Amino acid sequence: MQFDSQLSQYRTSAPDAVDWILELDADSQPEPVGRCYLARGSAEHHLLDIAIRYQWRRHGLGSIVLARLCADAERDGVPLRLSVWHANQDALRLYHRHGFVADGAEPGDVSGITGYLQLRWSAKGGQ
């Protein structure tokens, strides 16, 4: 039920976003290990969701996916943005290792109220 609600929200707010199932070859069989939901735009790429199955965390998969997403954003000359729950320390460490920085709040931003932090990666660093 939660997944369906989340998917419905993403399809409403970002109808052109793509939803990937992340797979690894395990004994010549593809094994789903996570998912990634990304909206590519002309001004920015927005990572709506990335999730790695619990048993596959801390194996470098999130870093591999983020490196690819950052490279795609750099190729397109746009920043990569995302939001993360303020208390998700594992995710925050991952994002900071990849050069994500706090993104400036825009008018109407409710991140301080909701508990989500807005982060941005850019090939230009903090710009």
mmCIF file of C-alpha atoms in Angstrom:
data_model
loop_
_atom_site.group_PDB
_atom_site.id
_atom_site.type_symbol
_atom_site.label_atom_id
_atom_site.label_comp_id
_atom_site.label_asym_id
_atom_site.label_seq_id
_atom_site.Cartn_x
_atom_site.Cartn_y
_atom_site.Cartn_z
ATOM 1 C CA MET A 1 0.000 0.000 0.000
ATOM 2 C CA GLN A 2 2.830 2.412 0.862
ATOM 3 C CA PHE A 3 4.641 1.569 -2.380
ATOM 4 C CA ASP A 4 1.480 2.175 -4.438
ATOM 5 C CA SER A 5 0.918 5.519 -2.728
ATOM 6 C CA GLN A 6 4.510 6.578 -3.307
ATOM 7 C CA LEU A 7 4.412 5.501 -6.952
ATOM 8 C CA SER A 8 1.168 7.397 -7.491
ATOM 9 C CA GLN A 9 2.728 10.530 -5.988
ATOM 10 C CA TYR A 10 5.816 10.251 -8.212
ATOM 11 C CA ARG A 11 3.732 9.700 -11.342
ATOM 12 C CA THR A 12 1.640 12.764 -10.512
ATOM 13 C CA SER A 13 4.529 15.082 -9.622
ATOM 14 C CA ALA A 14 7.003 13.771 -12.235
ATOM 15 C CA PRO A 15 5.075 11.954 -14.981
ATOM 16 C CA ASP A 16 8.132 11.643 -17.246
ATOM 17 C CA ALA A 17 10.376 10.135 -14.564
ATOM 18 C CA VAL A 18 11.844 6.694 -15.102
ATOM 19 C CA ASP A 19 11.736 3.890 -12.561
ATOM 20 C CA TRP A 20 14.592 1.398 -12.752
ATOM 21 C CA ILE A 21 14.896 -1.919 -11.000
ATOM 22 C CA LEU A 22 18.536 -2.385 -10.049
ATOM 23 C CA GLU A 23 19.781 -5.908 -10.683
ATOM 24 C CA LEU A 24 22.972 -7.877 -10.176
ATOM 25 C CA ASP A 25 23.922 -11.094 -11.882
ATOM 26 C CA ALA A 26 23.993 -13.734 -9.173
ATOM 27 C CA ASP A 27 24.935 -17.180 -10.432
ATOM 28 C CA SER A 28 23.912 -16.168 -13.981
ATOM 29 C CA GLN A 29 20.483 -15.102 -12.694
ATOM 30 C CA PRO A 30 19.465 -11.437 -12.424
ATOM 31 C CA GLU A 31 18.669 -10.614 -8.812
ATOM 32 C CA PRO A 32 16.762 -7.418 -7.997
ATOM 33 C CA VAL A 33 18.764 -5.476 -5.414
ATOM 34 C CA GLY A 34 17.032 -2.097 -5.440
ATOM 35 C CA ARG A 35 15.309 0.613 -7.396
ATOM 36 C CA CYS A 36 15.969 4.116 -8.631
ATOM 37 C CA TYR A 37 13.383 6.698 -9.660
ATOM 38 C CA LEU A 38 14.779 9.652 -11.622
ATOM 39 C CA ALA A 39 13.272 12.679 -13.362
ATOM 40 C CA ARG A 40 15.521 14.196 -16.023
ATOM 41 C CA GLY A 41 14.812 17.777 -16.961
ATOM 42 C CA SER A 42 16.509 20.416 -19.058
ATOM 43 C CA ALA A 43 17.392 22.465 -15.948
ATOM 44 C CA GLU A 44 18.107 19.634 -13.481
ATOM 45 C CA HIS A 45 17.946 15.930 -12.810
ATOM 46 C CA HIS A 46 15.950 15.018 -9.716
ATOM 47 C CA LEU A 47 16.552 11.765 -7.874
ATOM 48 C CA LEU A 48 13.117 11.031 -6.465
ATOM 49 C CA ASP A 49 14.024 7.743 -4.821
ATOM 50 C CA ILE A 50 16.842 5.277 -4.484
ATOM 51 C CA ALA A 51 16.464 2.156 -2.402
ATOM 52 C CA ILE A 52 18.835 -0.761 -1.932
ATOM 53 C CA ARG A 53 17.581 -3.993 -0.372
ATOM 54 C CA TYR A 54 18.820 -4.340 3.183
ATOM 55 C CA GLN A 55 21.029 -7.384 2.559
ATOM 56 C CA TRP A 56 22.791 -5.565 -0.304
ATOM 57 C CA ARG A 57 23.558 -2.347 1.577
ATOM 58 C CA ARG A 58 27.180 -1.457 2.321
ATOM 59 C CA HIS A 59 28.397 -3.275 -0.795
ATOM 60 C CA GLY A 60 28.995 -0.109 -2.840
ATOM 61 C CA LEU A 61 25.843 -0.353 -4.946
ATOM 62 C CA GLY A 62 24.521 3.057 -3.912
ATOM 63 C CA SER A 63 27.892 4.585 -4.813
ATOM 64 C CA ILE A 64 27.843 2.929 -8.234
ATOM 65 C CA VAL A 65 24.351 4.236 -8.965
ATOM 66 C CA LEU A 66 25.141 7.756 -7.697
ATOM 67 C CA ALA A 67 28.360 7.905 -9.719
ATOM 68 C CA ARG A 68 26.385 7.048 -12.848
ATOM 69 C CA LEU A 69 23.657 9.593 -12.064
ATOM 70 C CA CYS A 70 26.251 12.308 -11.385
ATOM 71 C CA ALA A 71 28.062 11.487 -14.643
ATOM 72 C CA ASP A 72 24.759 11.719 -16.548
ATOM 73 C CA ALA A 73 23.968 15.079 -14.927
ATOM 74 C CA GLU A 74 27.461 16.359 -15.747
ATOM 75 C CA ARG A 75 27.102 15.213 -19.361
ATOM 76 C CA ASP A 76 23.797 17.100 -19.582
ATOM 77 C CA GLY A 77 25.269 20.175 -17.835
ATOM 78 C CA VAL A 78 22.700 20.184 -15.037
ATOM 79 C CA PRO A 79 22.738 19.681 -11.260
ATOM 80 C CA LEU A 80 21.419 16.524 -9.627
ATOM 81 C CA ARG A 81 19.016 17.248 -6.776
ATOM 82 C CA LEU A 82 17.437 15.053 -4.123
ATOM 83 C CA SER A 83 15.817 15.184 -0.735
ATOM 84 C CA VAL A 84 16.692 12.984 2.215
ATOM 85 C CA TRP A 85 15.245 12.519 5.668
ATOM 86 C CA HIS A 86 17.372 14.574 8.093
ATOM 87 C CA ALA A 87 17.970 11.601 10.417
ATOM 88 C CA ASN A 88 19.036 9.147 7.679
ATOM 89 C CA GLN A 89 22.713 9.315 8.588
ATOM 90 C CA ASP A 90 23.787 6.449 6.318
ATOM 91 C CA ALA A 91 22.262 8.139 3.278
ATOM 92 C CA LEU A 92 23.666 11.529 4.263
ATOM 93 C CA ARG A 93 27.178 10.071 4.546
ATOM 94 C CA LEU A 94 26.792 8.490 1.109
ATOM 95 C CA TYR A 95 25.573 11.710 -0.484
ATOM 96 C CA HIS A 96 28.279 13.833 1.161
ATOM 97 C CA ARG A 97 30.964 11.391 -0.015
ATOM 98 C CA HIS A 98 29.720 11.984 -3.545
ATOM 99 C CA GLY A 99 29.908 15.762 -3.205
ATOM 100 C CA PHE A 100 26.281 16.632 -2.501
ATOM 101 C CA VAL A 101 25.812 19.890 -0.604
ATOM 102 C CA ALA A 102 22.833 21.578 1.039
ATOM 103 C CA ASP A 103 20.631 23.228 -1.528
ATOM 104 C CA GLY A 104 19.267 26.713 -0.927
ATOM 105 C CA ALA A 105 15.599 26.823 0.030
ATOM 106 C CA GLU A 106 13.173 28.109 -2.560
ATOM 107 C CA PRO A 107 10.005 30.085 -1.818
ATOM 108 C CA GLY A 108 7.424 27.757 -0.363
ATOM 109 C CA ASP A 109 10.065 25.201 0.702
ATOM 110 C CA VAL A 110 8.762 23.238 3.672
ATOM 111 C CA SER A 111 11.849 21.080 4.286
ATOM 112 C CA GLY A 112 12.349 22.608 7.719
ATOM 113 C CA ILE A 113 8.833 21.593 8.633
ATOM 114 C CA THR A 114 8.820 18.151 7.023
ATOM 115 C CA GLY A 115 12.271 17.060 8.179
ATOM 116 C CA TYR A 116 13.649 16.514 4.678
ATOM 117 C CA LEU A 117 16.913 18.105 3.591
ATOM 118 C CA GLN A 118 17.382 19.295 0.034
ATOM 119 C CA LEU A 119 20.769 18.367 -1.455
ATOM 120 C CA ARG A 120 22.424 19.211 -4.752
ATOM 121 C CA TRP A 121 25.349 17.827 -6.722
ATOM 122 C CA SER A 122 26.947 19.800 -9.485
ATOM 123 C CA ALA A 123 30.060 19.266 -11.558
ATOM 124 C CA LYS A 124 30.843 22.877 -10.574
ATOM 125 C CA GLY A 125 30.838 21.975 -6.871
ATOM 126 C CA GLY A 126 28.893 24.328 -4.637
ATOM 127 C CA GLN A 127 27.696 26.552 -7.495
#
